[in-house]
Amino acid sequence: MSRYEREFGTDWEALDKDEATDRAYAIGVAERLGEYNREELEAIYAEMNSAYHKSMVELAYDEGRNEAKEAAETTSADRDALWADLVNGEKTYIDESDVPTGGRDGLPSALDSSELLDKQSIDSTDAVDKPDFLDR
């Protein structure tokens, strides 16, 4: 029995779009981990009654495959841990070469809030003063 079958089961009678996308994502993850379940994916896809919902199922499946591939490449976690983190948890795997490194706390200098505070005094009332051209 595959991870997907243990976690979700395959004896459903009807699915809403949220359940369908969750299952499609899990099937994508499972496929990258070496467990194929195309019949279940096709059944989920057939259950959707609009092109929009079908495309959401496809996107969820692709996202599951992509995230599982990225996680497998960037960590040394075993397949069960990857499954648990991606399908059951909230853990996100980030490639360290993609993390910004400039400025304070890795933020680009344009977004560094301390620089914004230095440019304008906190007690300044210039923004609410009467414009100079009205003082004639």
PDB file of C-alpha atoms in Angstrom:
ATOM      1  CA  MET A   1       0.000   0.000   0.000  1.00  0.00           C
ATOM      2  CA  SER A   2       1.408   3.399  -0.995  1.00  0.00           C
ATOM      3  CA  ARG A   3       1.814   6.437   1.239  1.00  0.00           C
ATOM      4  CA  TYR A   4      -1.019   8.140  -0.625  1.00  0.00           C
ATOM      5  CA  GLU A   5      -3.422   5.219  -0.131  1.00  0.00           C
ATOM      6  CA  ARG A   6      -2.594   5.015   3.589  1.00  0.00           C
ATOM      7  CA  GLU A   7      -3.054   8.753   4.079  1.00  0.00           C
ATOM      8  CA  PHE A   8      -6.054   9.506   1.859  1.00  0.00           C
ATOM      9  CA  GLY A   9      -7.630   6.213   0.808  1.00  0.00           C
ATOM     10  CA  THR A  10      -9.131   5.610  -2.613  1.00  0.00           C
ATOM     11  CA  ASP A  11     -12.720   4.734  -1.707  1.00  0.00           C
ATOM     12  CA  TRP A  12     -14.186   8.221  -2.072  1.00  0.00           C
ATOM     13  CA  GLU A  13     -17.480   8.756  -3.869  1.00  0.00           C
ATOM     14  CA  ALA A  14     -17.368  12.508  -4.476  1.00  0.00           C
ATOM     15  CA  LEU A  15     -14.778  15.252  -4.006  1.00  0.00           C
ATOM     16  CA  ASP A  16     -15.022  19.013  -3.801  1.00  0.00           C
ATOM     17  CA  LYS A  17     -12.329  21.133  -5.429  1.00  0.00           C
ATOM     18  CA  ASP A  18     -10.329  21.558  -2.205  1.00  0.00           C
ATOM     19  CA  GLU A  19     -10.203  17.830  -1.497  1.00  0.00           C
ATOM     20  CA  ALA A  20      -9.331  17.190  -5.131  1.00  0.00           C
ATOM     21  CA  THR A  21      -6.415  19.643  -5.148  1.00  0.00           C
ATOM     22  CA  ASP A  22      -5.089  18.261  -1.835  1.00  0.00           C
ATOM     23  CA  ARG A  23      -5.181  14.749  -3.244  1.00  0.00           C
ATOM     24  CA  ALA A  24      -3.622  15.813  -6.569  1.00  0.00           C
ATOM     25  CA  TYR A  25      -0.779  17.557  -4.718  1.00  0.00           C
ATOM     26  CA  ALA A  26      -0.175  14.416  -2.639  1.00  0.00           C
ATOM     27  CA  ILE A  27      -0.171  12.245  -5.770  1.00  0.00           C
ATOM     28  CA  GLY A  28       2.429  14.570  -7.307  1.00  0.00           C
ATOM     29  CA  VAL A  29       4.617  14.287  -4.210  1.00  0.00           C
ATOM     30  CA  ALA A  30       4.196  10.507  -4.124  1.00  0.00           C
ATOM     31  CA  GLU A  31       5.116  10.224  -7.795  1.00  0.00           C
ATOM     32  CA  ARG A  32       8.405  12.071  -7.245  1.00  0.00           C
ATOM     33  CA  LEU A  33       9.069   9.704  -4.360  1.00  0.00           C
ATOM     34  CA  GLY A  34       8.634   6.708  -6.671  1.00  0.00           C
ATOM     35  CA  GLU A  35       4.991   5.736  -6.048  1.00  0.00           C
ATOM     36  CA  TYR A  36       2.794   6.054  -9.122  1.00  0.00           C
ATOM     37  CA  ASN A  37      -0.983   6.300  -8.886  1.00  0.00           C
ATOM     38  CA  ARG A  38      -2.184   7.599 -12.273  1.00  0.00           C
ATOM     39  CA  GLU A  39      -5.574   5.873 -12.025  1.00  0.00           C
ATOM     40  CA  GLU A  40      -6.408   7.867  -8.886  1.00  0.00           C
ATOM     41  CA  LEU A  41      -5.244  11.119 -10.494  1.00  0.00           C
ATOM     42  CA  GLU A  42      -7.388  10.455 -13.568  1.00  0.00           C
ATOM     43  CA  ALA A  43     -10.404   9.654 -11.362  1.00  0.00           C
ATOM     44  CA  ILE A  44      -9.934  12.900  -9.439  1.00  0.00           C
ATOM     45  CA  TYR A  45      -9.575  14.811 -12.680  1.00  0.00           C
ATOM     46  CA  ALA A  46     -12.748  13.222 -14.074  1.00  0.00           C
ATOM     47  CA  GLU A  47     -14.646  14.167 -10.901  1.00  0.00           C
ATOM     48  CA  MET A  48     -14.130  17.887 -11.553  1.00  0.00           C
ATOM     49  CA  ASN A  49     -17.019  19.420 -13.475  1.00  0.00           C
ATOM     50  CA  SER A  50     -15.413  22.590 -14.856  1.00  0.00           C
ATOM     51  CA  ALA A  51     -12.317  23.419 -16.834  1.00  0.00           C
ATOM     52  CA  TYR A  52     -11.224  25.743 -14.027  1.00  0.00           C
ATOM     53  CA  HIS A  53     -11.372  22.994 -11.382  1.00  0.00           C
ATOM     54  CA  LYS A  54      -9.621  20.556 -13.704  1.00  0.00           C
ATOM     55  CA  SER A  55      -6.814  23.063 -14.228  1.00  0.00           C
ATOM     56  CA  MET A  56      -6.536  23.526 -10.439  1.00  0.00           C
ATOM     57  CA  VAL A  57      -6.093  19.756 -10.073  1.00  0.00           C
ATOM     58  CA  GLU A  58      -3.381  19.781 -12.734  1.00  0.00           C
ATOM     59  CA  LEU A  59      -1.601  22.697 -11.065  1.00  0.00           C
ATOM     60  CA  ALA A  60      -1.738  21.029  -7.642  1.00  0.00           C
ATOM     61  CA  TYR A  61      -0.311  17.811  -9.100  1.00  0.00           C
ATOM     62  CA  ASP A  62       2.519  19.725 -10.812  1.00  0.00           C
ATOM     63  CA  GLU A  63       3.223  21.701  -7.636  1.00  0.00           C
ATOM     64  CA  GLY A  64       3.476  18.491  -5.615  1.00  0.00           C
ATOM     65  CA  ARG A  65       5.944  17.019  -8.105  1.00  0.00           C
ATOM     66  CA  ASN A  66       8.032  20.199  -8.228  1.00  0.00           C
ATOM     67  CA  GLU A  67       8.174  20.733  -4.470  1.00  0.00           C
ATOM     68  CA  ALA A  68       9.086  17.090  -3.849  1.00  0.00           C
ATOM     69  CA  LYS A  69      11.855  17.285  -6.445  1.00  0.00           C
ATOM     70  CA  GLU A  70      13.244  20.506  -4.938  1.00  0.00           C
ATOM     71  CA  ALA A  71      13.037  19.118  -1.406  1.00  0.00           C
ATOM     72  CA  ALA A  72      14.817  15.906  -2.404  1.00  0.00           C
ATOM     73  CA  GLU A  73      17.605  17.892  -4.064  1.00  0.00           C
ATOM     74  CA  THR A  74      18.154  20.346  -1.206  1.00  0.00           C
ATOM     75  CA  THR A  75      17.896  18.090   1.856  1.00  0.00           C
ATOM     76  CA  SER A  76      19.122  14.728   2.987  1.00  0.00           C
ATOM     77  CA  ALA A  77      15.760  13.751   4.517  1.00  0.00           C
ATOM     78  CA  ASP A  78      14.464  10.284   3.718  1.00  0.00           C
ATOM     79  CA  ARG A  79      11.335   9.724   1.623  1.00  0.00           C
ATOM     80  CA  ASP A  80       9.034   9.245   4.609  1.00  0.00           C
ATOM     81  CA  ALA A  81      10.217  12.522   6.152  1.00  0.00           C
ATOM     82  CA  LEU A  82       9.762  14.370   2.862  1.00  0.00           C
ATOM     83  CA  TRP A  83       6.244  12.978   2.516  1.00  0.00           C
ATOM     84  CA  ALA A  84       5.367  13.945   6.073  1.00  0.00           C
ATOM     85  CA  ASP A  85       6.771  17.460   5.695  1.00  0.00           C
ATOM     86  CA  LEU A  86       5.258  18.221   2.293  1.00  0.00           C
ATOM     87  CA  VAL A  87       1.859  16.559   2.582  1.00  0.00           C
ATOM     88  CA  ASN A  88       1.124  16.777   6.309  1.00  0.00           C
ATOM     89  CA  GLY A  89       3.221  19.697   7.438  1.00  0.00           C
ATOM     90  CA  GLU A  90       4.021  23.264   6.693  1.00  0.00           C
ATOM     91  CA  LYS A  91       7.752  22.877   6.075  1.00  0.00           C
ATOM     92  CA  THR A  92       9.109  24.563   2.953  1.00  0.00           C
ATOM     93  CA  TYR A  93      12.478  23.752   1.477  1.00  0.00           C
ATOM     94  CA  ILE A  94      14.527  26.676   0.199  1.00  0.00           C
ATOM     95  CA  ASP A  95      17.660  26.461  -1.842  1.00  0.00           C
ATOM     96  CA  GLU A  96      20.265  28.466   0.094  1.00  0.00           C
ATOM     97  CA  SER A  97      21.592  30.015  -3.112  1.00  0.00           C
ATOM     98  CA  ASP A  98      18.156  31.666  -3.626  1.00  0.00           C
ATOM     99  CA  VAL A  99      18.138  33.418  -0.235  1.00  0.00           C
ATOM    100  CA  PRO A 100      18.785  37.181  -0.513  1.00  0.00           C
ATOM    101  CA  THR A 101      21.956  38.301   1.223  1.00  0.00           C
ATOM    102  CA  GLY A 102      22.143  42.091   0.790  1.00  0.00           C
ATOM    103  CA  GLY A 103      21.315  44.708   3.402  1.00  0.00           C
ATOM    104  CA  ARG A 104      20.220  44.156   6.983  1.00  0.00           C
ATOM    105  CA  ASP A 105      18.532  40.793   7.664  1.00  0.00           C
ATOM    106  CA  GLY A 106      19.066  39.761   4.042  1.00  0.00           C
ATOM    107  CA  LEU A 107      16.739  42.454   2.704  1.00  0.00           C
ATOM    108  CA  PRO A 108      17.764  44.581  -0.239  1.00  0.00           C
ATOM    109  CA  SER A 109      18.938  47.972   0.958  1.00  0.00           C
ATOM    110  CA  ALA A 110      15.929  49.701  -0.646  1.00  0.00           C
ATOM    111  CA  LEU A 111      13.643  47.781   1.733  1.00  0.00           C
ATOM    112  CA  ASP A 112      15.727  48.271   4.845  1.00  0.00           C
ATOM    113  CA  SER A 113      13.393  50.184   7.159  1.00  0.00           C
ATOM    114  CA  SER A 114      16.224  51.818   9.137  1.00  0.00           C
ATOM    115  CA  GLU A 115      17.268  53.746   6.034  1.00  0.00           C
ATOM    116  CA  LEU A 116      13.737  55.031   5.573  1.00  0.00           C
ATOM    117  CA  LEU A 117      13.700  56.329   9.129  1.00  0.00           C
ATOM    118  CA  ASP A 118      17.027  58.093   8.644  1.00  0.00           C
ATOM    119  CA  LYS A 119      15.706  60.033   5.639  1.00  0.00           C
ATOM    120  CA  GLN A 120      12.797  61.584   7.519  1.00  0.00           C
ATOM    121  CA  SER A 121      12.694  62.746  11.100  1.00  0.00           C
ATOM    122  CA  ILE A 122      10.041  60.955  13.138  1.00  0.00           C
ATOM    123  CA  ASP A 123       8.803  64.273  14.654  1.00  0.00           C
ATOM    124  CA  SER A 124       8.590  66.078  11.317  1.00  0.00           C
ATOM    125  CA  THR A 125       5.370  67.980  10.634  1.00  0.00           C
ATOM    126  CA  ASP A 126       6.360  69.081   7.126  1.00  0.00           C
ATOM    127  CA  ALA A 127       3.823  66.759   5.575  1.00  0.00           C
ATOM    128  CA  VAL A 128       0.905  68.561   7.267  1.00  0.00           C
ATOM    129  CA  ASP A 129       2.230  72.165   7.122  1.00  0.00           C
ATOM    130  CA  LYS A 130       0.656  74.748   4.844  1.00  0.00           C
ATOM    131  CA  PRO A 131       2.455  74.873   1.468  1.00  0.00           C
ATOM    132  CA  ASP A 132       4.990  77.720   1.105  1.00  0.00           C
ATOM    133  CA  PHE A 133       3.280  79.256  -1.940  1.00  0.00           C
ATOM    134  CA  LEU A 134       0.244  80.117   0.212  1.00  0.00           C
ATOM    135  CA  ASP A 135       2.349  82.297   2.560  1.00  0.00           C
ATOM    136  CA  ARG A 136       2.683  85.238   0.105  1.00  0.00           C
TER     137      ARG A 136
END
